[in-house]
PDB file of C-alpha atoms in Angstrom:
ATOM      1  CA  UNK E 900     -88.549  46.007  57.894  1.00 53.00           C
ATOM      2  CA  UNK E 901     -88.804  48.120  60.984  1.00 57.00           C
ATOM      3  CA  UNK E 902     -85.738  49.278  62.770  1.00 67.00           C
ATOM      4  CA  UNK E 903     -85.399  48.964  66.514  1.00 67.00           C
ATOM      5  CA  UNK E 904     -86.138  52.636  67.035  1.00 68.00           C
ATOM      6  CA  UNK E 905     -89.384  52.526  64.981  1.00 68.00           C
ATOM      7  CA  UNK E 906     -90.482  49.386  66.788  1.00 67.00           C
ATOM      8  CA  UNK E 907     -89.982  50.899  70.221  1.00 69.00           C
ATOM      9  CA  UNK E 908     -91.782  54.071  69.146  1.00 69.00           C
ATOM     10  CA  UNK E 909     -94.817  52.160  67.788  1.00 71.00           C
ATOM     11  CA  UNK E 910     -94.771  49.947  70.903  1.00 71.00           C
ATOM     12  CA  UNK E 911     -94.844  52.989  73.175  1.00 72.00           C
ATOM     13  CA  UNK E 912     -97.786  54.400  71.183  1.00 73.00           C
ATOM     14  CA  UNK E 913     -99.629  51.128  71.597  1.00 68.00           C
ATOM     15  CA  UNK E 914     -98.992  51.077  75.316  1.00 69.00           C
ATOM     16  CA  UNK E 915    -100.397  54.599  75.607  1.00 70.00           C
ATOM     17  CA  UNK E 916    -103.489  53.563  73.619  1.00 63.00           C
ATOM     18  CA  UNK E 917    -103.901  50.535  75.853  1.00 64.00           C
ATOM     19  CA  UNK E 918    -103.730  52.669  78.984  1.00 62.00           C
ATOM     20  CA  UNK E 919    -106.291  55.108  77.581  1.00 60.00           C
ATOM     21  CA  UNK E 920    -108.697  52.291  76.751  1.00 56.00           C
ATOM     22  CA  UNK E 921    -108.279  50.695  80.172  1.00 56.00           C
ATOM     23  CA  UNK E 922    -108.636  53.957  82.083  1.00 54.00           C
ATOM     24  CA  UNK E 923    -111.584  55.296  80.089  1.00 51.00           C
ATOM     25  CA  UNK E 924    -113.967  53.987  82.729  1.00 55.00           C
ATOM     26  CA  UNK E 925    -116.625  52.834  80.281  1.00 56.00           C
ATOM     27  CA  UNK E 926    -118.595  49.819  81.292  1.00 56.00           C
ATOM     28  CA  UNK E 927    -118.893  46.771  79.120  1.00 52.00           C
ATOM     29  CA  UNK E 928    -122.015  45.889  77.184  1.00 56.00           C
ATOM     30  CA  UNK E 929    -123.322  43.437  79.774  1.00 62.00           C
ATOM     31  CA  UNK E 930    -123.456  43.812  83.538  1.00 68.00           C
ATOM     32  CA  UNK E 931    -121.916  40.518  84.591  1.00 71.00           C
ATOM     33  CA  UNK E 932    -119.596  40.053  81.663  1.00 70.00           C
ATOM     34  CA  UNK E 933    -115.908  40.654  82.235  1.00 74.00           C
ATOM     35  CA  UNK E 934    -114.136  43.318  80.264  1.00 74.00           C
ATOM     36  CA  UNK E 935    -111.821  42.149  77.557  1.00 77.00           C
ATOM     37  CA  UNK E 936    -108.857  44.215  76.491  1.00 80.00           C
ATOM     38  CA  UNK E 937    -106.792  43.999  73.378  1.00 83.00           C
ATOM     39  CA  UNK E 938    -103.190  43.295  74.095  1.00 87.00           C
ATOM     40  CA  UNK E 939    -100.482  45.589  72.683  1.00 87.00           C
ATOM     41  CA  UNK E 940     -99.217  42.724  70.509  1.00 91.00           C
ATOM     42  CA  UNK E 941    -102.651  42.288  68.921  1.00 90.00           C
ATOM     43  CA  UNK E 942    -102.962  46.020  68.316  1.00 91.00           C
ATOM     44  CA  UNK E 943     -99.500  46.051  66.767  1.00 92.00           C
ATOM     45  CA  UNK E 944    -100.437  43.123  64.487  1.00 93.00           C
ATOM     46  CA  UNK E 945    -103.673  44.847  63.450  1.00 92.00           C
ATOM     47  CA  UNK E 946    -101.820  48.060  62.637  1.00 93.00           C
ATOM     48  CA  UNK E 947     -99.315  46.126  60.512  1.00 94.00           C
ATOM     49  CA  UNK E 948    -102.117  44.392  58.618  1.00 94.00           C
ATOM     50  CA  UNK E 949    -103.847  47.720  58.032  1.00 93.00           C
ATOM     51  CA  UNK E 950    -100.615  49.299  56.799  1.00 94.00           C
ATOM     52  CA  UNK E 951     -99.922  46.379  54.438  1.00 94.00           C
ATOM     53  CA  UNK E 952    -103.477  46.494  53.113  1.00 93.00           C
ATOM     54  CA  UNK E 953    -103.216  50.231  52.374  1.00 92.00           C
ATOM     55  CA  UNK E 954     -99.887  49.760  50.615  1.00 93.00           C
ATOM     56  CA  UNK E 955    -101.357  46.920  48.565  1.00 91.00           C
ATOM     57  CA  UNK E 956    -104.360  49.079  47.567  1.00 91.00           C
ATOM     58  CA  UNK E 957    -102.074  51.937  46.555  1.00 90.00           C
ATOM     59  CA  UNK E 958    -100.002  49.590  44.405  1.00 89.00           C
ATOM     60  CA  UNK E 959    -103.155  48.289  42.721  1.00 88.00           C
ATOM     61  CA  UNK E 960    -104.400  51.815  42.084  1.00 86.00           C
ATOM     62  CA  UNK E 961    -101.059  52.847  40.611  1.00 85.00           C
ATOM     63  CA  UNK E 962    -100.949  49.720  38.435  1.00 82.00           C
ATOM     64  CA  UNK E 963    -104.560  50.281  37.340  1.00 77.00           C
ATOM     65  CA  UNK E 964    -103.895  53.942  36.538  1.00 72.00           C
ATOM     66  CA  UNK E 965    -100.813  52.967  34.536  1.00 72.00           C
ATOM     67  CA  UNK E 966    -102.833  50.405  32.559  1.00 70.00           C
ATOM     68  CA  UNK E 967    -105.606  52.928  31.892  1.00 68.00           C
ATOM     69  CA  UNK E 968    -103.047  55.524  30.758  1.00 64.00           C
ATOM     70  CA  UNK E 969    -101.474  52.972  28.404  1.00 65.00           C
ATOM     71  CA  UNK E 970    -104.845  51.975  26.981  1.00 61.00           C
ATOM     72  CA  UNK E 971    -105.717  55.653  26.418  1.00 58.00           C
ATOM     73  CA  UNK E 972    -102.484  56.159  24.515  1.00 58.00           C
ATOM     74  CA  UNK E 973    -103.067  53.083  22.327  1.00 57.00           C
ATOM     75  CA  UNK E 974    -106.728  53.718  21.515  1.00 52.00           C
ATOM     76  CA  UNK E 975    -107.929  56.964  19.943  1.00 51.00           C
ATOM     77  CA  UNK E 976    -110.742  58.747  21.762  1.00 49.00           C
ATOM     78  CA  UNK E 977    -113.868  57.409  20.069  1.00 49.00           C
ATOM     79  CA  UNK E 978    -116.517  58.876  22.308  1.00 47.00           C
ATOM     80  CA  UNK E 979    -118.298  58.463  25.573  1.00 50.00           C
ATOM     81  CA  UNK E 980    -118.461  54.644  25.409  1.00 51.00           C
ATOM     82  CA  UNK E 981    -114.809  54.245  26.388  1.00 51.00           C
ATOM     83  CA  UNK E 982    -114.992  56.769  29.187  1.00 53.00           C
ATOM     84  CA  UNK E 983    -118.089  55.083  30.639  1.00 54.00           C
ATOM     85  CA  UNK E 984    -116.265  51.739  30.883  1.00 57.00           C
ATOM     86  CA  UNK E 985    -113.188  53.351  32.421  1.00 56.00           C
ATOM     87  CA  UNK E 986    -115.248  55.317  34.928  1.00 57.00           C
ATOM     88  CA  UNK E 987    -117.094  52.200  36.039  1.00 58.00           C
ATOM     89  CA  UNK E 988    -113.776  50.358  36.416  1.00 54.00           C
ATOM     90  CA  UNK E 989    -112.336  53.214  38.473  1.00 56.00           C
ATOM     91  CA  UNK E 990    -115.415  53.520  40.674  1.00 59.00           C
ATOM     92  CA  UNK E 991    -115.403  49.851  41.599  1.00 58.00           C
ATOM     93  CA  UNK E 992    -112.804  49.397  44.244  1.00 61.00           C
ATOM     94  CA  UNK E 993    -112.209  46.791  46.873  1.00 65.00           C
ATOM     95  CA  UNK E 994    -114.666  43.913  46.900  1.00 68.00           C
ATOM     96  CA  UNK E 995    -116.976  45.447  44.276  1.00 65.00           C
ATOM     97  CA  UNK E 996    -114.257  45.082  41.664  1.00 65.00           C
ATOM     98  CA  UNK E 997    -113.922  41.384  42.403  1.00 72.00           C
ATOM     99  CA  UNK E 998    -117.563  40.367  42.660  1.00 72.00           C
ATOM    100  CA  UNK E 999    -120.109  40.998  39.920  1.00 72.00           C
ATOM    101  CA  UNK E1000    -123.464  41.681  41.538  1.00 72.00           C
ATOM    102  CA  UNK E1001    -126.530  42.555  39.505  1.00 76.00           C
ATOM    103  CA  UNK E1002    -129.255  44.293  41.461  1.00 77.00           C
ATOM    104  CA  UNK E1003    -132.588  43.602  39.732  1.00 77.00           C
ATOM    105  CA  UNK E1004    -134.111  46.719  41.313  1.00 83.00           C
ATOM    106  CA  UNK E1005    -131.401  49.050  40.030  1.00 79.00           C
ATOM    107  CA  UNK E1006    -132.079  50.569  36.651  1.00 77.00           C
ATOM    108  CA  UNK E1007    -128.931  51.551  34.846  1.00 76.00           C
ATOM    109  CA  UNK E1008    -129.192  54.771  32.895  1.00 78.00           C
ATOM    110  CA  UNK E1009    -128.720  54.213  29.211  1.00 79.00           C
ATOM    111  CA  UNK E1010    -127.594  57.220  27.259  1.00 80.00           C
ATOM    112  CA  UNK E1011    -128.624  57.437  23.621  1.00 75.00           C
ATOM    113  CA  UNK E1012    -126.894  59.376  20.941  1.00 77.00           C
ATOM    114  CA  UNK E1013    -128.923  61.713  18.778  1.00 75.00           C
ATOM    115  CA  UNK E1014    -128.525  59.350  15.831  1.00 76.00           C
ATOM    116  CA  UNK E1015    -129.986  56.444  17.822  1.00 71.00           C
ATOM    117  CA  UNK E1016    -133.201  58.204  18.780  1.00 71.00           C
ATOM    118  CA  UNK E1017    -136.127  57.109  16.649  1.00 68.00           C
ATOM    119  CA  UNK E1018    -138.500  59.929  15.798  1.00 66.00           C
ATOM    120  CA  UNK E1019    -141.050  57.686  14.081  1.00 64.00           C
ATOM    121  CA  UNK E1020    -141.659  55.644  17.219  1.00 64.00           C
ATOM    122  CA  UNK E1021    -144.975  56.624  18.847  1.00 66.00           C
ATOM    123  CA  UNK E1022    -144.736  58.076  22.328  1.00 74.00           C
ATOM    124  CA  UNK E1023    -145.955  55.777  25.092  1.00 83.00           C
ATOM    125  CA  UNK E1024    -148.638  57.565  27.093  1.00 84.00           C
ATOM    126  CA  UNK E1025    -149.210  57.095  30.780  1.00 91.00           C
ATOM    127  CA  UNK E1026    -152.499  55.708  32.070  1.00 92.00           C
ATOM    128  CA  UNK E1027    -153.687  59.136  33.202  1.00 93.00           C
ATOM    129  CA  UNK E1028    -152.872  60.712  29.843  1.00 92.00           C
ATOM    130  CA  UNK E1029    -154.713  57.922  27.995  1.00 93.00           C
ATOM    131  CA  UNK E1030    -157.763  58.293  30.252  1.00 95.00           C
ATOM    132  CA  UNK E1031    -157.781  62.065  29.772  1.00 95.00           C
ATOM    133  CA  UNK E1032    -157.647  61.728  25.978  1.00 95.00           C
ATOM    134  CA  UNK E1033    -160.438  59.122  26.024  1.00 96.00           C
ATOM    135  CA  UNK E1034    -162.525  61.410  28.232  1.00 97.00           C
ATOM    136  CA  UNK E1035    -162.080  64.324  25.809  1.00 96.00           C
ATOM    137  CA  UNK E1036    -162.980  62.138  22.828  1.00 96.00           C
ATOM    138  CA  UNK E1037    -166.100  60.858  24.616  1.00 96.00           C
ATOM    139  CA  UNK E1038    -167.141  64.420  25.459  1.00 96.00           C
ATOM    140  CA  UNK E1039    -166.692  65.544  21.823  1.00 96.00           C
ATOM    141  CA  UNK E1040    -168.686  62.535  20.586  1.00 95.00           C
ATOM    142  CA  UNK E1041    -171.486  63.311  23.044  1.00 94.00           C
ATOM    143  CA  UNK E1042    -171.609  66.949  21.922  1.00 93.00           C
ATOM    144  CA  UNK E1043    -171.876  65.874  18.250  1.00 94.00           C
ATOM    145  CA  UNK E1044    -174.689  63.478  19.084  1.00 93.00           C
ATOM    146  CA  UNK E1045    -176.389  66.141  21.216  1.00 90.00           C
ATOM    147  CA  UNK E1046    -176.279  68.686  18.408  1.00 90.00           C
ATOM    148  CA  UNK E1047    -177.714  66.093  16.031  1.00 91.00           C
ATOM    149  CA  UNK E1048    -180.528  65.493  18.553  1.00 88.00           C
ATOM    150  CA  UNK E1049    -179.791  61.828  19.131  1.00 90.00           C
ATOM    151  CA  UNK E1050    -179.212  61.887  22.893  1.00 90.00           C
ATOM    152  CA  UNK E1051    -181.959  61.569  25.522  1.00 91.00           C
ATOM    153  CA  UNK E1052    -181.204  65.024  26.871  1.00 91.00           C
ATOM    154  CA  UNK E1053    -181.373  66.556  23.385  1.00 91.00           C
ATOM    155  CA  UNK E1054    -184.721  64.845  22.714  1.00 91.00           C
ATOM    156  CA  UNK E1055    -186.118  66.178  26.003  1.00 92.00           C
ATOM    157  CA  UNK E1056    -184.846  69.679  25.209  1.00 91.00           C
ATOM    158  CA  UNK E1057    -186.435  69.584  21.724  1.00 90.00           C
ATOM    159  CA  UNK E1058    -189.751  68.416  23.192  1.00 92.00           C
ATOM    160  CA  UNK E1059    -189.756  71.304  25.698  1.00 93.00           C
ATOM    161  CA  UNK E1060    -188.848  73.722  22.933  1.00 92.00           C
ATOM    162  CA  UNK E1061    -191.723  72.457  20.759  1.00 93.00           C
ATOM    163  CA  UNK E1062    -194.158  72.959  23.648  1.00 94.00           C
ATOM    164  CA  UNK E1063    -192.903  76.523  24.131  1.00 93.00           C
ATOM    165  CA  UNK E1064    -192.950  77.344  20.370  1.00 94.00           C
ATOM    166  CA  UNK E1065    -196.539  76.241  19.824  1.00 93.00           C
ATOM    167  CA  UNK E1066    -198.184  79.019  21.901  1.00 93.00           C
ATOM    168  CA  UNK E1067    -195.688  81.548  20.608  1.00 93.00           C
ATOM    169  CA  UNK E1068    -196.604  80.684  17.001  1.00 93.00           C
ATOM    170  CA  UNK E1069    -200.301  81.120  17.769  1.00 94.00           C
ATOM    171  CA  UNK E1070    -199.672  84.519  19.349  1.00 93.00           C
ATOM    172  CA  UNK E1071    -197.532  85.575  16.388  1.00 92.00           C
ATOM    173  CA  UNK E1072    -200.194  84.392  13.895  1.00 92.00           C
ATOM    174  CA  UNK E1073    -202.929  86.374  15.709  1.00 91.00           C
ATOM    175  CA  UNK E1074    -200.800  89.505  15.648  1.00 90.00           C
ATOM    176  CA  UNK E1075    -200.200  89.029  11.937  1.00 90.00           C
ATOM    177  CA  UNK E1076    -203.938  88.655  11.283  1.00 89.00           C
ATOM    178  CA  UNK E1077    -204.687  91.757  13.218  1.00 87.00           C
ATOM    179  CA  UNK E1078    -202.126  93.709  11.245  1.00 86.00           C
ATOM    180  CA  UNK E1079    -203.390  92.471   7.887  1.00 86.00           C
ATOM    181  CA  UNK E1080    -207.080  93.199   8.626  1.00 81.00           C
ATOM    182  CA  UNK E1081    -208.045  96.801   8.018  1.00 71.00           C
ATOM    183  CA  UNK E1082    -209.015  98.451  11.180  1.00 65.00           C
ATOM    184  CA  UNK E1083    -211.933 100.833  11.137  1.00 64.00           C
ATOM    185  CA  UNK E1084    -210.846 104.341  11.560  1.00 67.00           C
ATOM    186  CA  UNK E1085    -212.263 106.087  14.480  1.00 66.00           C
ATOM    187  CA  UNK E1086    -213.843 109.316  13.764  1.00 66.00           C
ATOM    188  CA  UNK E1087    -212.545 112.128  15.700  1.00 68.00           C
ATOM    189  CA  UNK E1088    -214.304 115.365  16.176  1.00 65.00           C
ATOM    190  CA  UNK E1089    -212.500 118.420  15.339  1.00 69.00           C
ATOM    191  CA  UNK E1090    -214.069 121.752  16.333  1.00 67.00           C
TER     192      UNK E1090
END
């Protein structure tokens, strides 16, 4: 309960606040609308409610901290699972602690222990990675077929090469004939 002195002091503070608000000279939101002022009694009631609410929150926090401390003493520290639950309980204050809301767009991070990770599980590739691997495989397959001469481009290249080789073979054969035939020696005059 407030004593008479505290009440008069808070009342005088409210009166000062009221005078400041009234004399601030700011216009209201609408041109023709009358200004409305909060009375000192209403301000006093709001301040009391705010004070009570803060005290209530502090009591809840102290009670929650005491319960968490007791639960920590009773249970041995088994790992990060317990701390995750406690942290989430501590983080949720006010209305969030009372209402369970599940956001479908929010993805909660799930931490895995080293023992839970499966090494045998194949890695899921992204679409771009899959397309890149398929492209490389297709290119390798094409090169194998090209070297074997089964592609259209390889067939065209071999046909051009055959056309070029034919005259070259004839020229080489003529040169060989000329080398194998004995050439008549030219007589030279020596004086």
